[in-house]
Coordinates of C-alpha atoms in Angstrom, one line a residue:
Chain A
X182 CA -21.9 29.2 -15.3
X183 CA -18.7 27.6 -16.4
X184 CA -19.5 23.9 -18.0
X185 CA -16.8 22.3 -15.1
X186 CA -19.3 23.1 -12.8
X187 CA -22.6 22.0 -14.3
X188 CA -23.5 18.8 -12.1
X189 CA -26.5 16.7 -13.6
X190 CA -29.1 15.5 -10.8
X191 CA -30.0 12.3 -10.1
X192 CA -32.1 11.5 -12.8
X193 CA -30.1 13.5 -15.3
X194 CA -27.3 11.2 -14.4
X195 CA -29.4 8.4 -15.3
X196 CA -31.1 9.2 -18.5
X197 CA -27.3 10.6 -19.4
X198 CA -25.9 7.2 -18.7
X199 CA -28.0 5.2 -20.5
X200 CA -28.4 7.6 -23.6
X201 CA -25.4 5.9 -24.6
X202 CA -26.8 2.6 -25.1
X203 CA -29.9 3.6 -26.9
X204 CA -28.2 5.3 -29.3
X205 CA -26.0 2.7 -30.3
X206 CA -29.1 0.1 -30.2
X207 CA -31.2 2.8 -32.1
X208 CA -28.1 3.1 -34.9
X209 CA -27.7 -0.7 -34.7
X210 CA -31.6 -0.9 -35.3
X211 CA -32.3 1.8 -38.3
X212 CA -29.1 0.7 -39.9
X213 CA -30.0 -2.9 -40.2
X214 CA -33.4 -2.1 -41.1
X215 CA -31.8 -0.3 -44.1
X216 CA -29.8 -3.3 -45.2
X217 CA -33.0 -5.6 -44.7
X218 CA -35.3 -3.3 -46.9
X219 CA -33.2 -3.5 -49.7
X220 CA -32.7 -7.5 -49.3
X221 CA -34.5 -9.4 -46.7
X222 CA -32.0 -12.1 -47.0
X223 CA -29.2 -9.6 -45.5
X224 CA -27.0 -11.4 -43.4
X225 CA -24.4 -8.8 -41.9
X226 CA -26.9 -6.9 -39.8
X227 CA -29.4 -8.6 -38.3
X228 CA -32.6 -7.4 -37.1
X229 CA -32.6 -7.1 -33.2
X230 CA -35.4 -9.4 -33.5
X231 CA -33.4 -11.9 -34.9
X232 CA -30.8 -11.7 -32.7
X233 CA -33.1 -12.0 -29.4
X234 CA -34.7 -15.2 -31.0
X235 CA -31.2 -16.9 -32.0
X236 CA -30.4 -15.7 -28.2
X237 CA -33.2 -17.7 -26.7
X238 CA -32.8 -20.6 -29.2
X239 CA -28.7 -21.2 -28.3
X240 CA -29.9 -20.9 -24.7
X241 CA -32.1 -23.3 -24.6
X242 CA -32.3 -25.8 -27.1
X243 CA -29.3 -28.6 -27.7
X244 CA -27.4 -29.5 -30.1
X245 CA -29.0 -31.5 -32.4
X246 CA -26.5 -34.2 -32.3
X247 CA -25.7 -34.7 -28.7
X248 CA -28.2 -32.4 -26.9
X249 CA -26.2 -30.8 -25.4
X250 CA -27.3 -26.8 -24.5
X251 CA -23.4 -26.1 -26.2
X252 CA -24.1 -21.6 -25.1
X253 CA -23.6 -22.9 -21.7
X254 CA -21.2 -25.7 -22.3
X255 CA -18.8 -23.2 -24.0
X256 CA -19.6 -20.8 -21.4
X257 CA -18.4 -22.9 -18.8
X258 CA -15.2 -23.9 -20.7
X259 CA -14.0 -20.5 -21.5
X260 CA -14.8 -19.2 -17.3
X261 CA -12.8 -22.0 -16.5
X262 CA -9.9 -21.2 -18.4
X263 CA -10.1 -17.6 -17.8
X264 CA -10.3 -18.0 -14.0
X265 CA -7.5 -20.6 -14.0
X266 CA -5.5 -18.0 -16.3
X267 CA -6.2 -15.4 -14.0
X268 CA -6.0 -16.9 -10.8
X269 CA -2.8 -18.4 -11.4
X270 CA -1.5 -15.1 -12.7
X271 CA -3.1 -13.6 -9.9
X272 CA -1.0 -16.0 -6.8
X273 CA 2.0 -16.4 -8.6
X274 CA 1.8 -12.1 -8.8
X275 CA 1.7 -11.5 -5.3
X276 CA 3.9 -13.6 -4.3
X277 CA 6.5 -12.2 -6.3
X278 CA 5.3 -8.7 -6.3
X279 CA 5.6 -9.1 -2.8
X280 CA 9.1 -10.3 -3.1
X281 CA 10.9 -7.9 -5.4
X282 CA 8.9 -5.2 -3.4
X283 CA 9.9 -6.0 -0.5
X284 CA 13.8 -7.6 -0.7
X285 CA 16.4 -5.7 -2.1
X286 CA 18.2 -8.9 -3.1
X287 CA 15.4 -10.0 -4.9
X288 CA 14.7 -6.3 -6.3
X289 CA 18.0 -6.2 -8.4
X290 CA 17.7 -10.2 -9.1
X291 CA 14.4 -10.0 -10.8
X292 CA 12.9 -6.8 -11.5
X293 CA 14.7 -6.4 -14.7
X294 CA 14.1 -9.8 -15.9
X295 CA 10.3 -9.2 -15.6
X296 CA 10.9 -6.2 -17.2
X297 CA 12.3 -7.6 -19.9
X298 CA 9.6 -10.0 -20.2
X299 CA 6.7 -7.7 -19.8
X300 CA 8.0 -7.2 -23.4
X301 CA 7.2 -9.5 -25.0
X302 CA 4.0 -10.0 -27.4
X303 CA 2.3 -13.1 -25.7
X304 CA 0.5 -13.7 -28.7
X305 CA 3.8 -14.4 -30.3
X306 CA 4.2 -16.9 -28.1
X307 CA 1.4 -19.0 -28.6
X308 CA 2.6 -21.4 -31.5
X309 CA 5.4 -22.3 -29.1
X310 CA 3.1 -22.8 -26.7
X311 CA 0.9 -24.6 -29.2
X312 CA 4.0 -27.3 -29.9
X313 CA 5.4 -27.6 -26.3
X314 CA 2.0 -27.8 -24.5
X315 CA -0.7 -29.0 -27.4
X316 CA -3.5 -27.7 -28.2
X317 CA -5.4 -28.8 -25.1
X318 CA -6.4 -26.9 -22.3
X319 CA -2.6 -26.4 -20.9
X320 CA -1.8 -24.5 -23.6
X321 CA -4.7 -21.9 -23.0
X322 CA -4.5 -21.4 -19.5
X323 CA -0.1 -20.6 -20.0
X324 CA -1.6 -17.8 -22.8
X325 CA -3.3 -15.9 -20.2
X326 CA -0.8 -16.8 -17.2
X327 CA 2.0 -15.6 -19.6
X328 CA 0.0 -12.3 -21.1
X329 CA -0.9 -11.0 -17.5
X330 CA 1.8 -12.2 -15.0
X331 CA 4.7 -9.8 -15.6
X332 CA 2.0 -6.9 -15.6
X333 CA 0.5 -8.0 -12.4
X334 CA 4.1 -8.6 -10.7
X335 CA 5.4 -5.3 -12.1
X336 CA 1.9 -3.2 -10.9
X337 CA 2.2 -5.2 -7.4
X338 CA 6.3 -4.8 -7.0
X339 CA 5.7 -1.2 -7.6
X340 CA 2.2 -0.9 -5.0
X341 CA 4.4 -2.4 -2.3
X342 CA 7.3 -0.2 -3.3
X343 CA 5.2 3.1 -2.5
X344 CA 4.1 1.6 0.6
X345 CA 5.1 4.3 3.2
X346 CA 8.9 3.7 4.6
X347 CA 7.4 4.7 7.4
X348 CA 5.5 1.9 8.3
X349 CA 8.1 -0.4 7.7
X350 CA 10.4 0.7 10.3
X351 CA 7.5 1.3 12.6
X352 CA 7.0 -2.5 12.0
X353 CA 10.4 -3.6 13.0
X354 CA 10.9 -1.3 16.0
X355 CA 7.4 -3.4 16.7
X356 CA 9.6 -6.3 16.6
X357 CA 8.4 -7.9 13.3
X358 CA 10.4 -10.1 10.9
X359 CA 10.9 -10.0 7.2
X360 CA 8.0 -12.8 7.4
X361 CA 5.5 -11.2 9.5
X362 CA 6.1 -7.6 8.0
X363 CA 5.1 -9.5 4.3
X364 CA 2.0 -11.2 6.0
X365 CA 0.9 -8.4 8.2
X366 CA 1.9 -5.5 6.9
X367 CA 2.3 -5.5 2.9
X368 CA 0.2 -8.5 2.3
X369 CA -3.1 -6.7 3.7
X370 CA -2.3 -3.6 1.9
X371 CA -1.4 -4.8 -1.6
X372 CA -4.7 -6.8 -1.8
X373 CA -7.2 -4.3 -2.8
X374 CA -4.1 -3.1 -5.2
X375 CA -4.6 -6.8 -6.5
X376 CA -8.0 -6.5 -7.3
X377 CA -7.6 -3.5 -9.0
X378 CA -5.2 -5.1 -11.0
X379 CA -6.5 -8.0 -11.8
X380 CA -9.6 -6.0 -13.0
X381 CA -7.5 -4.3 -15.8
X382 CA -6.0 -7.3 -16.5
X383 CA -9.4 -9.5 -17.6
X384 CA -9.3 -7.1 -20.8
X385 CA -6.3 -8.6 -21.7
X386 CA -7.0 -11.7 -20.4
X387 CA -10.4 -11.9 -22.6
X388 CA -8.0 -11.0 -25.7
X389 CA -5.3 -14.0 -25.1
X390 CA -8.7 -16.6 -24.5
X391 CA -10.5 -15.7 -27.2
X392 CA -7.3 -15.4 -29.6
X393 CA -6.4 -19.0 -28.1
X394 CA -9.7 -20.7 -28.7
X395 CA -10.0 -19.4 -32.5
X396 CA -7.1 -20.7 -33.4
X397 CA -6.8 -24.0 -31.8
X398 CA -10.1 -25.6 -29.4
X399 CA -12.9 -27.4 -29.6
X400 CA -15.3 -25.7 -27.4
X401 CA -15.4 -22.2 -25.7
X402 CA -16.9 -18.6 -26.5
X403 CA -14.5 -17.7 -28.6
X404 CA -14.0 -20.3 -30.6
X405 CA -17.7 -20.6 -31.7
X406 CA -17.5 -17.3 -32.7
X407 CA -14.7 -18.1 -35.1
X408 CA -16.8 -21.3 -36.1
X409 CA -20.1 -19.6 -37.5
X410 CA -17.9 -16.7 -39.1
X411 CA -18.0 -19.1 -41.9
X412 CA -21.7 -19.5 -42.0
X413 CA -21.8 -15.3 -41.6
X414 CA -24.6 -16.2 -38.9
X415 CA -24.0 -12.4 -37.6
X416 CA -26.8 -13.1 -35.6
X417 CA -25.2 -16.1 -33.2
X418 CA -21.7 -13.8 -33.5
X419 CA -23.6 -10.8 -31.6
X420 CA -25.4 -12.9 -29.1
X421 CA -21.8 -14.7 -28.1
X422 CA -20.2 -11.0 -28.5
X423 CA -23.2 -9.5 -26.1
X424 CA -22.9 -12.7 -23.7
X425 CA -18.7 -12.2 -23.2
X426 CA -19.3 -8.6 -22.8
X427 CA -22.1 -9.2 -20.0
X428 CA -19.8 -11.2 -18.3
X429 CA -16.7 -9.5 -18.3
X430 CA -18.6 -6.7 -17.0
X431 CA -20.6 -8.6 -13.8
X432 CA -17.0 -10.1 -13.6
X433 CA -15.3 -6.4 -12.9
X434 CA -18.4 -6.0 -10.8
X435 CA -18.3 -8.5 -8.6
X436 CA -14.5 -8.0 -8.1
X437 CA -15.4 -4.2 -7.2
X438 CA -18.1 -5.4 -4.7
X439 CA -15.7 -8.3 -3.0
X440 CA -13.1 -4.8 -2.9
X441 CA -15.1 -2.9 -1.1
X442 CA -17.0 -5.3 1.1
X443 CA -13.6 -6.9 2.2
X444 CA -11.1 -3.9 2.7
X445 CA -13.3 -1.1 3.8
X446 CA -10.1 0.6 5.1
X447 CA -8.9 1.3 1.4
X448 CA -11.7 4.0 0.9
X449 CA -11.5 6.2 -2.1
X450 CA -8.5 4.0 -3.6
X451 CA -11.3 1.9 -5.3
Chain B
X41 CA 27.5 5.8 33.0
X42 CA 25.0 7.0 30.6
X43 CA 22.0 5.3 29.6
X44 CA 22.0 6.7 25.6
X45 CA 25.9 7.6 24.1
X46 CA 26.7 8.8 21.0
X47 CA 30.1 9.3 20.3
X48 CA 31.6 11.3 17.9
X49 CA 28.9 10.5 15.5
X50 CA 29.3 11.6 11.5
X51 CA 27.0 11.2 8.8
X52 CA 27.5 11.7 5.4
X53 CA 25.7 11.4 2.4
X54 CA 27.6 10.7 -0.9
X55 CA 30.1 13.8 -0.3
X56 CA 28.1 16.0 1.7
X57 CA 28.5 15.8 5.0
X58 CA 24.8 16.1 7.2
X59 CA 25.7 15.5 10.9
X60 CA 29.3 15.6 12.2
X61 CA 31.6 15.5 15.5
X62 CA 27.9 14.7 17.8
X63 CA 28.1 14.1 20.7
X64 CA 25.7 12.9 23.8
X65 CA 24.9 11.4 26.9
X66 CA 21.7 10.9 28.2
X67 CA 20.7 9.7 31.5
X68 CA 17.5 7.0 31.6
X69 CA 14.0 8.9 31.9
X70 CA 15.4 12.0 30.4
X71 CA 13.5 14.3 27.4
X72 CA 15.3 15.5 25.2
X73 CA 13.9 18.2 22.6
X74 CA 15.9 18.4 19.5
X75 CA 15.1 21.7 17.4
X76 CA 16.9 23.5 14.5
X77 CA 16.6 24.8 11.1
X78 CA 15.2 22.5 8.2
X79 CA 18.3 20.8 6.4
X80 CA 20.2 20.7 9.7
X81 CA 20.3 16.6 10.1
X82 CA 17.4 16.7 12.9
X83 CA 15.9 14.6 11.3
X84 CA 19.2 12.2 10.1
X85 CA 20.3 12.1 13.8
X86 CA 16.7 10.3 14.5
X87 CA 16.7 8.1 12.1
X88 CA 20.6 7.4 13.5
X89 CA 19.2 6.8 16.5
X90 CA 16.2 4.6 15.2
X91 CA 19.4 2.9 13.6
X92 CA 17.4 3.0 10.4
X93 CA 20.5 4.0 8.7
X94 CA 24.0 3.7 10.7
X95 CA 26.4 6.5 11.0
X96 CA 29.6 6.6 8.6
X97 CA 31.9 6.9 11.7
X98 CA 31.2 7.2 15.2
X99 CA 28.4 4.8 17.3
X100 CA 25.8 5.3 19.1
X101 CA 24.3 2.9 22.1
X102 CA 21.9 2.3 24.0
X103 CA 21.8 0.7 27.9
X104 CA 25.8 -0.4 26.7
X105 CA 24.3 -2.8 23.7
X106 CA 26.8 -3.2 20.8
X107 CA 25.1 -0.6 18.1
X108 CA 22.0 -2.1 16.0
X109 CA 22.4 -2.1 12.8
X110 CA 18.3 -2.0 12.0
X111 CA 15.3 -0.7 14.1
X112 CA 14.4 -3.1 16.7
X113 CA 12.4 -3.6 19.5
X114 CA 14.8 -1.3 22.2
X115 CA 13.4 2.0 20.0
X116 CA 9.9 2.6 19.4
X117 CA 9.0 5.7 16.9
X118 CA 6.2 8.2 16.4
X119 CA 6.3 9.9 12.8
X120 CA 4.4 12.6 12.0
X121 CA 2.2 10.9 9.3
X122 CA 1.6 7.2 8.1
X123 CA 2.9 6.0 12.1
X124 CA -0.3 3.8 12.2
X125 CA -1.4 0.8 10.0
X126 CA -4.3 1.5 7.7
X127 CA -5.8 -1.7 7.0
X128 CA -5.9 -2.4 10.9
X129 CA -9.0 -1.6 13.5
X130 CA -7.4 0.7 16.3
X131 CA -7.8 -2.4 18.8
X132 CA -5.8 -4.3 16.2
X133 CA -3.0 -1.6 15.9
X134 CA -2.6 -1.6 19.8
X135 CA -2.5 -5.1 20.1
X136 CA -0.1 -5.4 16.6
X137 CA 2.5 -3.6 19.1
X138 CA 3.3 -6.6 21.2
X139 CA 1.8 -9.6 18.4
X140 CA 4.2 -8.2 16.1
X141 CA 7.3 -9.5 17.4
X142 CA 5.4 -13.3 17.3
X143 CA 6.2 -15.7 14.6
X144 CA 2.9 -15.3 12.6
X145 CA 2.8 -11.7 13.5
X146 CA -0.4 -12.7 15.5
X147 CA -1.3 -14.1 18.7
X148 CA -4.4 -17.2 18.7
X149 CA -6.3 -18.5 21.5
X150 CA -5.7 -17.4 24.9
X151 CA -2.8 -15.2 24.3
X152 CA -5.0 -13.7 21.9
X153 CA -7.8 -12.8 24.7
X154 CA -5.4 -11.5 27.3
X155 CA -3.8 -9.2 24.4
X156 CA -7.1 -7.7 23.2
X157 CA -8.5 -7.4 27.0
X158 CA -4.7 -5.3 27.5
X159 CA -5.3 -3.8 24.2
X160 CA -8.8 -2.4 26.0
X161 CA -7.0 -1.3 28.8
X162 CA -4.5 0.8 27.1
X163 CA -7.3 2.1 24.9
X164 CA -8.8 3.5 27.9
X165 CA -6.2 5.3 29.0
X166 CA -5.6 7.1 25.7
X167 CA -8.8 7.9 25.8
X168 CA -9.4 5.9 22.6
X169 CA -12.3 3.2 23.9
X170 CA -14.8 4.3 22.4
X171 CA -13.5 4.1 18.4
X172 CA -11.7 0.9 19.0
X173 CA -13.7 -0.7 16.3
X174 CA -12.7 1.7 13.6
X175 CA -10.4 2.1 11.0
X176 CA -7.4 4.8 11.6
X177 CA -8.4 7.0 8.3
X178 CA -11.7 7.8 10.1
X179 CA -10.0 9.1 13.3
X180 CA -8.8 12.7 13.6
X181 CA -5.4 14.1 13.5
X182 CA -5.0 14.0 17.4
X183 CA -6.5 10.8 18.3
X184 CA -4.4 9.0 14.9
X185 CA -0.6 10.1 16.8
X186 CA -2.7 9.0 20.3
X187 CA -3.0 5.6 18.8
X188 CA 0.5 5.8 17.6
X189 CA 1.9 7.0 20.5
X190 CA -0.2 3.8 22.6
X191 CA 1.0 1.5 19.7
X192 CA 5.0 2.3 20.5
X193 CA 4.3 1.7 23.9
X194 CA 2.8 -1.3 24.1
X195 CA 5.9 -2.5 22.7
X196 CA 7.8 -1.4 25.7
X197 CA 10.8 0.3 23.9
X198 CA 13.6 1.1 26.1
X199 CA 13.9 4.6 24.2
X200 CA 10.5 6.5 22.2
X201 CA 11.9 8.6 19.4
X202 CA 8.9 11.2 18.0
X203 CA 9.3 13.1 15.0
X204 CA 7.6 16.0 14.5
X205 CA 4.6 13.9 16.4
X206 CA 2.2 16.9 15.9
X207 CA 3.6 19.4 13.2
X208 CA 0.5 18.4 11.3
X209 CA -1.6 19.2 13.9
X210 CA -4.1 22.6 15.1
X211 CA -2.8 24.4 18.7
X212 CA -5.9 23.0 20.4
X213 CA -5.2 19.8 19.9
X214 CA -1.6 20.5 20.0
X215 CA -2.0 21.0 24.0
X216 CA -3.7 18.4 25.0
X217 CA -1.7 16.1 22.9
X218 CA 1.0 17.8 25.1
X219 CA -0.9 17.2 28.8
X220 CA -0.9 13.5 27.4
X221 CA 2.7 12.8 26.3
X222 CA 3.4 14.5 29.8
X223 CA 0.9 11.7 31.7
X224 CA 2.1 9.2 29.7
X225 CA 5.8 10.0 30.8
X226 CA 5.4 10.7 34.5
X227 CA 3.4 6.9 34.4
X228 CA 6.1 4.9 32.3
X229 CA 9.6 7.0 32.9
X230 CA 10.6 6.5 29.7
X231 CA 13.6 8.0 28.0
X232 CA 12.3 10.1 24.7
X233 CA 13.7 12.0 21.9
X234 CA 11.5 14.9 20.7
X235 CA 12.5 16.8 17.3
X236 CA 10.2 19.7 16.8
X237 CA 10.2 22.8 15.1
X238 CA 8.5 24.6 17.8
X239 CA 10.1 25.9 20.5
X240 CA 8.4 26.3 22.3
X241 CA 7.1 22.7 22.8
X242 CA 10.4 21.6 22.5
X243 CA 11.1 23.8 26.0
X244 CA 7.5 22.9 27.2
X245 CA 8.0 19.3 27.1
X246 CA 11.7 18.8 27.2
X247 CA 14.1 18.0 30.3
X248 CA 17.4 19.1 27.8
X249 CA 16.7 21.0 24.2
X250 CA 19.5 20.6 21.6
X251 CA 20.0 23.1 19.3
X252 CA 21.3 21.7 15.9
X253 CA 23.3 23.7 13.3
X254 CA 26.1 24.4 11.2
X255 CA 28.9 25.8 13.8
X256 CA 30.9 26.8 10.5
X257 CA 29.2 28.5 7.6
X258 CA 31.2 28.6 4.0
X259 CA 29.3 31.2 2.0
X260 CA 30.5 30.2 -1.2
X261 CA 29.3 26.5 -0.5
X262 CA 27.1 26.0 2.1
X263 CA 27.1 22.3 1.9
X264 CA 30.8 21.5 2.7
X265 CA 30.1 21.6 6.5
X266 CA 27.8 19.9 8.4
X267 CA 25.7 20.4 11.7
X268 CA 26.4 19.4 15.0
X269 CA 24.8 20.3 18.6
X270 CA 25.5 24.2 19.0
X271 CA 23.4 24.5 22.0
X272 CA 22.3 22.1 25.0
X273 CA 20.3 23.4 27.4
X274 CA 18.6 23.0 30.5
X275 CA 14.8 23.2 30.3
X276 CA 13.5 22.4 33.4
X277 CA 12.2 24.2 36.3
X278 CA 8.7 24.9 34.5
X279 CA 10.4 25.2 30.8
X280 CA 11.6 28.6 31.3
X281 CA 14.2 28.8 28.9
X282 CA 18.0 29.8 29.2
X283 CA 18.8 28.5 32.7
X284 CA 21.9 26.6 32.3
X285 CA 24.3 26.0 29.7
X286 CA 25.0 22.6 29.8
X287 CA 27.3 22.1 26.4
X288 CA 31.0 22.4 26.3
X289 CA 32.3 21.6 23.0
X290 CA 30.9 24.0 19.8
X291 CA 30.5 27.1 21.7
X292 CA 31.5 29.9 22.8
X293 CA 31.5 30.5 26.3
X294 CA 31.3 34.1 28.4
X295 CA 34.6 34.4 30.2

């Protein structure tokens, strides 16, 4: 039988999916036990021990100065700027994707421009944005509007381009205006497109946070990871790394679930 | 007077000419079947008459209004694929035929009511009731160029263009999509454009069938010339072909 068409079962498809993870734990595991038999004080691998009990201890003890739980507390700081970042990126994308997707006009006024812009490294940006915003939260939250917007109006722009032509003029031999044929008839059908996009946007978006807190912040995921680099406390590093990568993923989730429960019509697209 | 007139119509794209020296009067209630080889502006005279693109000389009206210059509400259109919207129920896409032409593209309260009790109504009579809940991508073939068909209508166009409204579907269906255009017409009188490649549909269903194609051929450069209406006949009288030769211009006629 040819190997294209060997299909695993059920539980084949489980024990297949999550082989990956054990291994990787397993190498993790025997690799830092290696390191810790030939000094117990090793601090670059950890034993997964370790790591669980720092896990438990950021969760849920506070600082000792303020009291503060400060996992949570940076966890809540970096979501917010992320979500901002995205959700700005996210508005200020549709509209305009709808826009240069939809007028000609607009199409030869802008799409080259973002072109042009989608260009440009954003992280080149960011000690401009550093001096004309400071290094407060502003400054952040234009990282990852300026990192994802011209990707998210190009994808969009494009997604309403290939709508059909056809449903278009049916649309206006319905009567409809440039308005209503945006609201009614691109809008709906660029939104699951949206949350596609926006899903491969959070890796990037992840990158221009993380890069933005370790350089200039004072709380946030990523800049506590860049704090205790300088203690080597691999052990609070993986936890944070562990924690952002938990996220992310029930973030791409959820965004998945909301796609399907909301625009059933889009079937396979998803 | 006629109801549709196109007057020495000519399209051309870039240098090559598609359509040329067309034209046409139609009388109100009339089918008309257009048929012809691929390539032989079919296809560009509909859309011409659609006014999705206009003509590069010539003009083409309809009940004596100046020519549009974009699809409006006087021409409704069947395609053969994506005539439907996706991301609406098949209640929705009925009642999107007369909400569309509202401000918001939607009609609230009330009006909203009335339109989805009309919306039921016509969904009745194309047989559709009973999926009026679902999405178009689950329907089949048949019942997806119903719902379009039901759609253009409840616009009330003055003219329904189709084209190729069921190339893509199987000869069963095929009929009784036919037995329905024809109930559909005898009930509302409307004045249609067909273009098929089948012929016989297009003698079937059709009052007139215009034959398009190139009257002059250059061998060594086929696209220098464009196509016109060689042929205009009469098919009525149970659609038996070849009765009367109504056109006068591009042919050749026994002495």
């Amino acid at each position: 039988m040819r190997l294209i068409n060997l299909k695993p079962g059920r539980p084949l498809a489980v024990f297949l999916a999550l082989l990956p993870f054990a291994l990787a734990f397993l190498a993790y595991a025997v690799a830092s036990q290696i390191r810790l038999e030939a000094n117990a004080a090793d601090k670059l691998l950890p034993a997964p021990g370790t790591v669980w009990d720092t896990a438990v201890r950021l969760t849920t003890e506070g600082d000792r100065r303020t009291g503060r739980i400060l996992f949570w507390h940076d966890t809540w700081a970096s979501l917010q700027r992320l979500g901002l970042g995205i959700g700005i990126s996210a508005g200020v994308g549709l509209i305009f994707g709808l826009l240069i997707g939809l007028l000609p006009l607009m199409r030869s006024f802008l799409a080259q421009f973002v072109a042009v812009l989608s260009m440009i490294p954003p992280l080149a940006l960011l000690p401009i944005l550093f001096i004309v915003f400071g290094l407060g939260e502003l400054s952040k939250v234009v990282l990852i509007v300026i990192g994802t917007l011209p990707f998210l109006i190009r994808d969009l722009s494009q997604r309403v381009l290939d709508l059909p032509e056809e449903l278009l003029v049916k649309a206006q031999t319905l009567g409809a205006s440039s308005w209503v044929i945006a609201i009614r008839v691109a809008l709906p059908q660029v939104m699951p497109r949206l949350i596609q996009s926006v899903r491969l946007s959070l890796g990037p978006a992840w990158l221009f946070l993380i890069a933005a807190e370790a350089i200039a912040s004072d709380l946030g995921l990523g800049y506590r990871i860049f704090l205790v680099r300088r203690y080597l406390a691999m052990d609070v590093i993986l936890t944070y790394v562990i924690w952002i990568t938990i996220l992310a993923f029930l973030i791409d989730w959820t965004l998945r679930w909301v796609s399907r429960r909301y625009f059933p019509w889009a079937g396979a697209g998803l | 007077m006629s109801f549709v007139s196109v007057r020495n119509v000519f399209q051309t794209y870039g240098r090559r000419p598609i359509i040329e020296r067309v034209d046409l009067d139609v009388t109100e209630g009339e089918f008309i079947s257009i048929v012809g080889a691929s390539g032989c502006g079919k296809s560009t005279f509909l859309r011409l008459l659609l006014a999705q693109e206009r003509p590069t000389r010539g003009e083409i009206r309809i009940a004596d209004a100046p020519p549009a210059s974009e699809p409006g509400l006087d021409r409704g259109v069947v395609f053969q694929r994506y005539s439907v919207f996706p991301h609406l129920t098949v209640r929705e896409n009925i009642v999107a035929g007369e909400g569309f032409r509202r401000g918001w593209g939607r009609f609230f309260g009330a009006a909203r009511r009335a339109a989805l009790t009309r919306a039921d109504d016509t969904l009745a009579r194309i047989g559709l009731d009973h999926v009026a809940g679902h999405y178009p991508a689950t329907l089949s073939g048949g019942m997806q160029q119903r719902l379009a068909i039901g759609q253009a209508l409840a616009a009330r166009p003055r003219v329904l263009l189709l084209d190729e409204p069921f190339g893509a579907l199987d000869p069963g269906t095929r009929q009784s999509m036919h037995a329905f255009l024809t109930d559909l017409r005898t009930e509302t009188g409307m004045t249609v454009f067909m273009v098929t490649h089948d012929l016989e549909e297009a003698f079937k269903l059709g009052d007139r069938v215009l034959v398009f194609d190139k009257p002059r051929w250059d061998p060594h450069d086929p696209d220098v010339n464009g196509a016109t209406i060689t042929y205009d006949f009469d098919a009525r009288n149970g659609g038996i072909p070849f009765q009367t030769l109504e056109e006068k211009t591009h042919v050749l006629h026994p002495v």
